PDB file of C-alpha atoms in Angstrom:
ATOM      1  CA  MET X   1      54.090  32.780  39.245  1.00  0.00           C
ATOM      2  CA  LYS X   2      52.986  29.757  37.250  1.00  0.00           C
ATOM      3  CA  LEU X   3      52.858  30.303  33.491  1.00  0.00           C
ATOM      4  CA  VAL X   4      49.656  29.693  31.552  1.00  0.00           C
ATOM      5  CA  ALA X   5      51.634  27.167  29.477  1.00  0.00           C
ATOM      6  CA  GLU X   6      52.329  25.282  32.730  1.00  0.00           C
ATOM      7  CA  LYS X   7      48.645  25.187  33.654  1.00  0.00           C
ATOM      8  CA  VAL X   8      47.150  24.023  30.367  1.00  0.00           C
ATOM      9  CA  LYS X   9      48.309  22.173  27.277  1.00  0.00           C
ATOM     10  CA  ILE X  10      47.455  23.903  23.999  1.00  0.00           C
ATOM     11  CA  ALA X  11      47.439  21.913  20.781  1.00  0.00           C
ATOM     12  CA  ASN X  12      46.224  22.299  17.232  1.00  0.00           C
ATOM     13  CA  ALA X  13      43.329  19.926  16.635  1.00  0.00           C
ATOM     14  CA  MET X  14      42.624  20.948  13.034  1.00  0.00           C
ATOM     15  CA  VAL X  15      44.638  23.260  10.772  1.00  0.00           C
ATOM     16  CA  PRO X  16      42.694  25.861   8.765  1.00  0.00           C
ATOM     17  CA  VAL X  17      40.806  23.949   6.088  1.00  0.00           C
ATOM     18  CA  SER X  18      37.691  24.535   4.019  1.00  0.00           C
ATOM     19  CA  VAL X  19      34.836  22.482   5.467  1.00  0.00           C
ATOM     20  CA  ASN X  20      31.556  21.889   3.625  1.00  0.00           C
ATOM     21  CA  GLY X  21      29.885  18.932   5.283  1.00  0.00           C
ATOM     22  CA  ALA X  22      31.909  16.969   7.855  1.00  0.00           C
ATOM     23  CA  SER X  23      35.614  17.582   8.433  1.00  0.00           C
ATOM     24  CA  THR X  24      38.040  14.688   8.046  1.00  0.00           C
ATOM     25  CA  THR X  25      41.275  16.413   9.058  1.00  0.00           C
ATOM     26  CA  HIS X  26      40.897  16.555  12.825  1.00  0.00           C
ATOM     27  CA  LYS X  27      43.370  14.874  15.178  1.00  0.00           C
ATOM     28  CA  PHE X  28      42.837  12.439  18.070  1.00  0.00           C
ATOM     29  CA  PHE X  29      44.705  12.859  21.359  1.00  0.00           C
ATOM     30  CA  PRO X  30      45.366  10.338  24.174  1.00  0.00           C
ATOM     31  CA  MET X  31      43.579  11.427  27.345  1.00  0.00           C
ATOM     32  CA  ASN X  32      45.561   9.422  29.915  1.00  0.00           C
ATOM     33  CA  ALA X  33      47.465  12.553  31.008  1.00  0.00           C
ATOM     34  CA  TYR X  34      44.495  14.939  31.113  1.00  0.00           C
ATOM     35  CA  HIS X  35      41.383  15.558  33.219  1.00  0.00           C
ATOM     36  CA  ARG X  36      39.408  17.538  30.648  1.00  0.00           C
ATOM     37  CA  VAL X  37      39.727  19.099  27.220  1.00  0.00           C
ATOM     38  CA  CYS X  38      38.083  22.116  25.641  1.00  0.00           C
ATOM     39  CA  PHE X  39      37.878  22.436  21.855  1.00  0.00           C
ATOM     40  CA  HIS X  40      37.537  25.864  20.266  1.00  0.00           C
ATOM     41  CA  VAL X  41      36.707  26.233  16.567  1.00  0.00           C
ATOM     42  CA  ILE X  42      36.695  29.421  14.559  1.00  0.00           C
ATOM     43  CA  GLY X  43      35.127  29.553  11.112  1.00  0.00           C
ATOM     44  CA  ALA X  44      35.628  32.319   8.585  1.00  0.00           C
ATOM     45  CA  ALA X  45      34.667  33.143   5.010  1.00  0.00           C
ATOM     46  CA  ALA X  46      34.104  36.210   2.880  1.00  0.00           C
ATOM     47  CA  SER X  47      30.394  35.470   3.089  1.00  0.00           C
ATOM     48  CA  ILE X  48      28.542  33.057   5.373  1.00  0.00           C
ATOM     49  CA  ALA X  49      24.865  33.360   4.534  1.00  0.00           C
ATOM     50  CA  ASP X  50      21.906  33.643   6.873  1.00  0.00           C
ATOM     51  CA  ALA X  51      20.928  30.296   8.506  1.00  0.00           C
ATOM     52  CA  VAL X  52      24.244  28.555   7.707  1.00  0.00           C
ATOM     53  CA  THR X  53      25.351  26.344  10.618  1.00  0.00           C
ATOM     54  CA  MET X  54      28.696  25.245  12.031  1.00  0.00           C
ATOM     55  CA  ILE X  55      28.549  22.310  14.470  1.00  0.00           C
ATOM     56  CA  LEU X  56      31.409  21.316  16.787  1.00  0.00           C
ATOM     57  CA  GLN X  57      31.167  17.970  18.571  1.00  0.00           C
ATOM     58  CA  THR X  58      33.557  15.726  20.471  1.00  0.00           C
ATOM     59  CA  MET X  59      34.610  12.321  19.170  1.00  0.00           C
ATOM     60  CA  GLN X  60      36.318   9.321  20.775  1.00  0.00           C
ATOM     61  CA  ALA X  61      38.538   6.661  19.224  1.00  0.00           C
ATOM     62  CA  THR X  62      40.773   3.784  20.260  1.00  0.00           C
ATOM     63  CA  ASP X  63      43.992   5.331  18.912  1.00  0.00           C
ATOM     64  CA  ALA X  64      45.553   8.443  17.381  1.00  0.00           C
ATOM     65  CA  ALA X  65      44.538   7.293  13.889  1.00  0.00           C
ATOM     66  CA  GLY X  66      40.867   7.583  14.866  1.00  0.00           C
ATOM     67  CA  THR X  67      40.109   3.874  14.764  1.00  0.00           C
ATOM     68  CA  GLY X  68      36.459   3.165  15.541  1.00  0.00           C
ATOM     69  CA  ALA X  69      35.700   6.866  15.919  1.00  0.00           C
ATOM     70  CA  LYS X  70      32.276   7.639  17.364  1.00  0.00           C
ATOM     71  CA  VAL X  71      30.629  10.684  18.846  1.00  0.00           C
ATOM     72  CA  ILE X  72      30.464  11.442  22.538  1.00  0.00           C
ATOM     73  CA  THR X  73      26.736  11.927  23.002  1.00  0.00           C
ATOM     74  CA  HIS X  74      25.166  15.139  24.283  1.00  0.00           C
ATOM     75  CA  ASN X  75      28.375  17.079  23.602  1.00  0.00           C
ATOM     76  CA  ALA X  76      27.847  19.271  20.553  1.00  0.00           C
ATOM     77  CA  ALA X  77      27.533  23.025  20.011  1.00  0.00           C
ATOM     78  CA  THR X  78      25.808  24.584  16.995  1.00  0.00           C
ATOM     79  CA  ALA X  79      26.513  28.113  15.769  1.00  0.00           C
ATOM     80  CA  THR X  80      23.922  29.574  13.393  1.00  0.00           C
ATOM     81  CA  VAL X  81      24.344  32.727  11.292  1.00  0.00           C
ATOM     82  CA  PRO X  82      23.609  35.540  12.157  1.00  0.00           C
ATOM     83  CA  VAL X  83      23.234  34.691  15.866  1.00  0.00           C
ATOM     84  CA  LYS X  84      26.188  35.389  18.196  1.00  0.00           C
ATOM     85  CA  VAL X  85      28.805  35.727  15.451  1.00  0.00           C
ATOM     86  CA  ILE X  86      32.090  37.586  15.967  1.00  0.00           C
ATOM     87  CA  ALA X  87      32.213  39.448  12.650  1.00  0.00           C
ATOM     88  CA  ALA X  88      29.486  40.306  10.164  1.00  0.00           C
ATOM     89  CA  ASN X  89      28.658  42.409   7.142  1.00  0.00           C
ATOM     90  CA  VAL X  90      25.317  44.038   6.361  1.00  0.00           C
ATOM     91  CA  THR X  91      24.455  45.304   2.891  1.00  0.00           C
ATOM     92  CA  LEU X  92      21.932  48.132   2.636  1.00  0.00           C
ATOM     93  CA  ALA X  93      19.877  48.857  -0.493  1.00  0.00           C
ATOM     94  CA  ASN X  94      17.165  51.496  -0.889  1.00  0.00           C
ATOM     95  CA  ALA X  95      16.454  52.128   2.780  1.00  0.00           C
ATOM     96  CA  ALA X  96      13.297  54.096   3.453  1.00  0.00           C
ATOM     97  CA  ALA X  97      11.703  55.670   6.490  1.00  0.00           C
ATOM     98  CA  GLY X  98      10.672  52.851   8.784  1.00  0.00           C
ATOM     99  CA  SER X  99      13.354  50.413   7.605  1.00  0.00           C
ATOM    100  CA  VAL X 100      14.725  48.661  10.690  1.00  0.00           C
ATOM    101  CA  ILE X 101      17.619  46.505  11.736  1.00  0.00           C
ATOM    102  CA  THR X 102      18.185  45.122  15.245  1.00  0.00           C
ATOM    103  CA  ILE X 103      21.712  44.475  16.475  1.00  0.00           C
ATOM    104  CA  ASN X 104      22.156  42.848  19.882  1.00  0.00           C
ATOM    105  CA  GLY X 105      18.618  43.809  20.812  1.00  0.00           C
ATOM    106  CA  LEU X 106      18.963  47.493  19.850  1.00  0.00           C
ATOM    107  CA  THR X 107      16.767  48.608  16.933  1.00  0.00           C
ATOM    108  CA  PHE X 108      17.919  51.240  14.448  1.00  0.00           C
ATOM    109  CA  THR X 109      15.278  52.823  12.209  1.00  0.00           C
ATOM    110  CA  GLY X 110      15.441  54.725   8.926  1.00  0.00           C
ATOM    111  CA  ALA X 111      14.117  58.289   9.213  1.00  0.00           C
ATOM    112  CA  ALA X 112      14.120  61.716   7.529  1.00  0.00           C
ATOM    113  CA  ALA X 113      17.215  62.733   9.481  1.00  0.00           C
ATOM    114  CA  THR X 114      19.824  61.115  11.680  1.00  0.00           C
ATOM    115  CA  ASP X 115      19.241  61.279  15.439  1.00  0.00           C
ATOM    116  CA  ALA X 116      21.508  58.960  17.395  1.00  0.00           C
ATOM    117  CA  THR X 117      19.550  59.565  20.608  1.00  0.00           C
ATOM    118  CA  LYS X 118      16.529  57.913  18.940  1.00  0.00           C
ATOM    119  CA  ARG X 119      18.681  55.358  17.099  1.00  0.00           C
ATOM    120  CA  GLU X 120      17.437  56.823  13.838  1.00  0.00           C
ATOM    121  CA  PHE X 121      19.584  57.089  10.713  1.00  0.00           C
ATOM    122  CA  ILE X 122      18.830  59.072   7.583  1.00  0.00           C
ATOM    123  CA  ALA X 123      17.185  56.992   4.867  1.00  0.00           C
ATOM    124  CA  SER X 124      17.772  59.325   1.948  1.00  0.00           C
ATOM    125  CA  GLY X 125      17.868  56.856  -0.933  1.00  0.00           C
ATOM    126  CA  ASP X 126      21.625  57.411  -1.227  1.00  0.00           C
ATOM    127  CA  ASP X 127      22.894  54.041  -0.009  1.00  0.00           C
ATOM    128  CA  ALA X 128      26.437  55.245   0.761  1.00  0.00           C
ATOM    129  CA  ALA X 129      25.161  58.180   2.812  1.00  0.00           C
ATOM    130  CA  ASP X 130      22.643  55.998   4.611  1.00  0.00           C
ATOM    131  CA  VAL X 131      25.368  53.492   5.495  1.00  0.00           C
ATOM    132  CA  THR X 132      27.572  56.258   6.907  1.00  0.00           C
ATOM    133  CA  ALA X 133      24.689  57.519   9.031  1.00  0.00           C
ATOM    134  CA  LEU X 134      23.881  54.056  10.365  1.00  0.00           C
ATOM    135  CA  VAL X 135      27.556  53.413  11.151  1.00  0.00           C
ATOM    136  CA  ALA X 136      27.606  56.612  13.210  1.00  0.00           C
ATOM    137  CA  CYS X 137      24.518  55.485  15.141  1.00  0.00           C
ATOM    138  CA  ILE X 138      25.928  52.016  15.849  1.00  0.00           C
ATOM    139  CA  ASN X 139      29.189  53.556  17.085  1.00  0.00           C
ATOM    140  CA  ASP X 140      27.572  56.237  19.238  1.00  0.00           C
ATOM    141  CA  ALA X 141      29.177  56.174  22.689  1.00  0.00           C
ATOM    142  CA  THR X 142      25.824  56.384  24.495  1.00  0.00           C
ATOM    143  CA  TYR X 143      23.160  54.984  22.169  1.00  0.00           C
ATOM    144  CA  GLY X 144      25.212  52.640  20.010  1.00  0.00           C
ATOM    145  CA  VAL X 145      25.856  48.921  20.365  1.00  0.00           C
ATOM    146  CA  PRO X 146      28.167  48.243  23.342  1.00  0.00           C
ATOM    147  CA  GLY X 147      31.244  46.183  22.497  1.00  0.00           C
ATOM    148  CA  VAL X 148      30.652  46.340  18.733  1.00  0.00           C
ATOM    149  CA  THR X 149      32.349  48.566  16.169  1.00  0.00           C
ATOM    150  CA  ALA X 150      30.862  49.383  12.763  1.00  0.00           C
ATOM    151  CA  ALA X 151      32.749  50.609   9.706  1.00  0.00           C
ATOM    152  CA  ASP X 152      31.840  51.458   6.127  1.00  0.00           C
ATOM    153  CA  GLY X 153      32.404  48.303   4.087  1.00  0.00           C
ATOM    154  CA  ALA X 154      32.804  47.639   0.391  1.00  0.00           C
ATOM    155  CA  GLY X 155      29.916  49.018  -1.606  1.00  0.00           C
ATOM    156  CA  ALA X 156      26.887  50.050   0.426  1.00  0.00           C
ATOM    157  CA  SER X 157      27.624  47.788   3.366  1.00  0.00           C
ATOM    158  CA  ILE X 158      28.642  47.845   7.010  1.00  0.00           C
ATOM    159  CA  ASP X 159      31.375  45.739   8.587  1.00  0.00           C
ATOM    160  CA  LEU X 160      30.647  44.774  12.203  1.00  0.00           C
ATOM    161  CA  THR X 161      33.297  43.423  14.575  1.00  0.00           C
ATOM    162  CA  VAL X 162      33.405  42.743  18.302  1.00  0.00           C
ATOM    163  CA  ASP X 163      35.784  44.890  20.320  1.00  0.00           C
ATOM    164  CA  GLU X 164      36.848  42.107  22.690  1.00  0.00           C
ATOM    165  CA  PRO X 165      36.455  38.549  21.403  1.00  0.00           C
ATOM    166  CA  GLY X 166      35.143  36.233  24.094  1.00  0.00           C
ATOM    167  CA  GLU X 167      33.256  39.046  25.812  1.00  0.00           C
ATOM    168  CA  THR X 168      30.817  40.141  23.100  1.00  0.00           C
ATOM    169  CA  THR X 169      29.074  38.614  20.094  1.00  0.00           C
ATOM    170  CA  ILE X 170      26.898  40.028  17.327  1.00  0.00           C
ATOM    171  CA  THR X 171      23.285  39.006  16.701  1.00  0.00           C
ATOM    172  CA  ILE X 172      21.351  40.584  13.837  1.00  0.00           C
ATOM    173  CA  SER X 173      17.581  40.163  13.874  1.00  0.00           C
ATOM    174  CA  ASP X 174      14.288  41.674  12.770  1.00  0.00           C
ATOM    175  CA  GLU X 175      15.871  43.364   9.768  1.00  0.00           C
ATOM    176  CA  SER X 176      13.763  44.823   6.950  1.00  0.00           C
ATOM    177  CA  ALA X 177      14.189  43.452   3.432  1.00  0.00           C
ATOM    178  CA  VAL X 178      16.530  46.347   2.553  1.00  0.00           C
ATOM    179  CA  PHE X 179      19.233  44.771   4.734  1.00  0.00           C
ATOM    180  CA  THR X 180      21.187  41.625   3.843  1.00  0.00           C
ATOM    181  CA  PRO X 181      23.256  40.323   6.780  1.00  0.00           C
ATOM    182  CA  ILE X 182      26.024  37.761   6.449  1.00  0.00           C
ATOM    183  CA  ALA X 183      28.635  36.500   8.888  1.00  0.00           C
ATOM    184  CA  THR X 184      32.355  36.605   8.156  1.00  0.00           C
ATOM    185  CA  ALA X 185      33.515  34.838  11.336  1.00  0.00           C
ATOM    186  CA  LEU X 186      31.920  32.709  14.049  1.00  0.00           C
ATOM    187  CA  GLU X 187      33.126  30.349  16.751  1.00  0.00           C
ATOM    188  CA  ALA X 188      32.017  27.528  19.022  1.00  0.00           C
ATOM    189  CA  ILE X 189      33.351  25.752  22.116  1.00  0.00           C
ATOM    190  CA  VAL X 190      32.770  22.282  23.533  1.00  0.00           C
ATOM    191  CA  GLU X 191      34.316  20.820  26.673  1.00  0.00           C
ATOM    192  CA  VAL X 192      34.381  17.221  27.839  1.00  0.00           C
ATOM    193  CA  ASP X 193      35.731  15.257  30.788  1.00  0.00           C
ATOM    194  CA  ALA X 194      37.944  12.196  30.347  1.00  0.00           C
ATOM    195  CA  SER X 195      35.374  10.226  32.349  1.00  0.00           C
ATOM    196  CA  ASN X 196      32.927  10.575  29.441  1.00  0.00           C
ATOM    197  CA  LEU X 197      35.073   8.299  27.283  1.00  0.00           C
ATOM    198  CA  ASP X 198      34.125   4.654  26.746  1.00  0.00           C
ATOM    199  CA  ILE X 199      37.298   3.459  28.467  1.00  0.00           C
ATOM    200  CA  ALA X 200      35.897  -0.050  28.970  1.00  0.00           C
ATOM    201  CA  GLY X 201      35.499  -0.317  25.206  1.00  0.00           C
ATOM    202  CA  GLY X 202      39.064   0.833  24.600  1.00  0.00           C
ATOM    203  CA  PHE X 203      38.178   4.402  23.647  1.00  0.00           C
ATOM    204  CA  ASP X 204      40.923   6.452  25.279  1.00  0.00           C
ATOM    205  CA  HIS X 205      41.565   9.079  22.571  1.00  0.00           C
ATOM    206  CA  ILE X 206      39.554  12.208  21.952  1.00  0.00           C
ATOM    207  CA  GLY X 207      39.083  14.519  19.003  1.00  0.00           C
ATOM    208  CA  CYS X 208      36.500  16.829  17.540  1.00  0.00           C
ATOM    209  CA  LEU X 209      34.380  16.908  14.410  1.00  0.00           C
ATOM    210  CA  VAL X 210      33.355  20.098  12.620  1.00  0.00           C
ATOM    211  CA  THR X 211      30.307  19.989  10.346  1.00  0.00           C
ATOM    212  CA  THR X 212      29.122  22.949   8.267  1.00  0.00           C
ATOM    213  CA  SER X 213      26.180  23.528   5.951  1.00  0.00           C
ATOM    214  CA  ALA X 214      28.260  25.701   3.591  1.00  0.00           C
ATOM    215  CA  ALA X 215      31.934  26.152   2.738  1.00  0.00           C
ATOM    216  CA  ILE X 216      33.702  27.731   5.728  1.00  0.00           C
ATOM    217  CA  THR X 217      37.419  27.787   6.506  1.00  0.00           C
ATOM    218  CA  CYS X 218      37.687  26.286   9.994  1.00  0.00           C
ATOM    219  CA  SER X 219      40.519  25.741  12.448  1.00  0.00           C
ATOM    220  CA  THR X 220      40.303  24.107  15.868  1.00  0.00           C
ATOM    221  CA  THR X 221      42.415  24.434  19.010  1.00  0.00           C
ATOM    222  CA  ALA X 222      42.417  21.929  21.882  1.00  0.00           C
ATOM    223  CA  ILE X 223      43.067  23.190  25.411  1.00  0.00           C
ATOM    224  CA  PHE X 224      43.801  20.411  27.912  1.00  0.00           C
ATOM    225  CA  ASP X 225      43.531  20.431  31.701  1.00  0.00           C
ATOM    226  CA  PRO X 226      46.570  18.266  32.567  1.00  0.00           C
ATOM    227  CA  ARG X 227      47.128  15.903  35.459  1.00  0.00           C
ATOM    228  CA  TYR X 228      50.679  17.260  35.694  1.00  0.00           C
ATOM    229  CA  SER X 229      52.631  20.285  34.449  1.00  0.00           C
ATOM    230  CA  PRO X 230      52.702  19.840  30.665  1.00  0.00           C
ATOM    231  CA  GLY X 231      55.476  20.455  28.167  1.00  0.00           C
ATOM    232  CA  GLN X 232      54.717  22.698  25.220  1.00  0.00           C
ATOM    233  CA  GLN X 233      56.577  22.092  21.956  1.00  0.00           C
ATOM    234  CA  VAL X 234      56.288  24.959  19.458  1.00  0.00           C
ATOM    235  CA  ALA X 235      58.438  26.630  16.798  1.00  0.00           C
ATOM    236  CA  ALA X 236      59.073  29.697  18.958  1.00  0.00           C
ATOM    237  CA  GLU X 237      58.209  30.712  22.491  1.00  0.00           C
ATOM    238  CA  LYS X 238      58.518  33.638  24.901  1.00  0.00           C
ATOM    239  CA  TYR X 239      57.009  33.530  28.375  1.00  0.00           C
ATOM    240  CA  ASP X 240      57.940  36.827  30.052  1.00  0.00           C
ATOM    241  CA  CYS X 241      58.781  40.451  29.330  1.00  0.00           C
ATOM    242  CA  GLU X 242      62.253  40.594  30.851  1.00  0.00           C
ATOM    243  CA  VAL X 243      64.940  42.372  28.791  1.00  0.00           C
TER     244      VAL X 243
END
């Protein structure tokens, strides 16, 4: 059986760094040994406000130092809070009957009593109790949000996380003013073929640029589709479960 590490080359393209504007710490890789590359960026912060963006785009350069760096056109992905994030927090304050919040298309409504079958949570005026009721509704096995787990957060808030990253995301929409959603983690992916490089102009190295509209700690991984079985140099490695 061929190991994953023999099928792809995995490399760090940007170590975790706070980005607010355009990143300057990304690396450039020679593409002569690879067919394609996929860049994956994850951004995290204690609070990433509504409408904040994180943009990942591919860059090309003539050497590993990034000489002459320019973008590869039509190859950018933009993540916008709170759409399709992987972790979020929602603060609740003074919920009343009729207060609503929609998570992944499912709407939960404040009511006189909690009824998970109607996606209704008690809106008693006691923020902590209301949060606990809403958490129970979100986590309900039948009427809750599939693939998402809610937990009581600090203060009167709810922490939302995806159960299986890469399979589910979290989108919060149509919330009443009593709810304040923020993201705590989001990600983006771009993929590009070596043929998209300006080889005639001497651009045979590729990298990625991360741009954010607020301070977010970002790290980027490059996953290469090699022309041959790659070597993988790391501090420690283990490739099977044999004793």
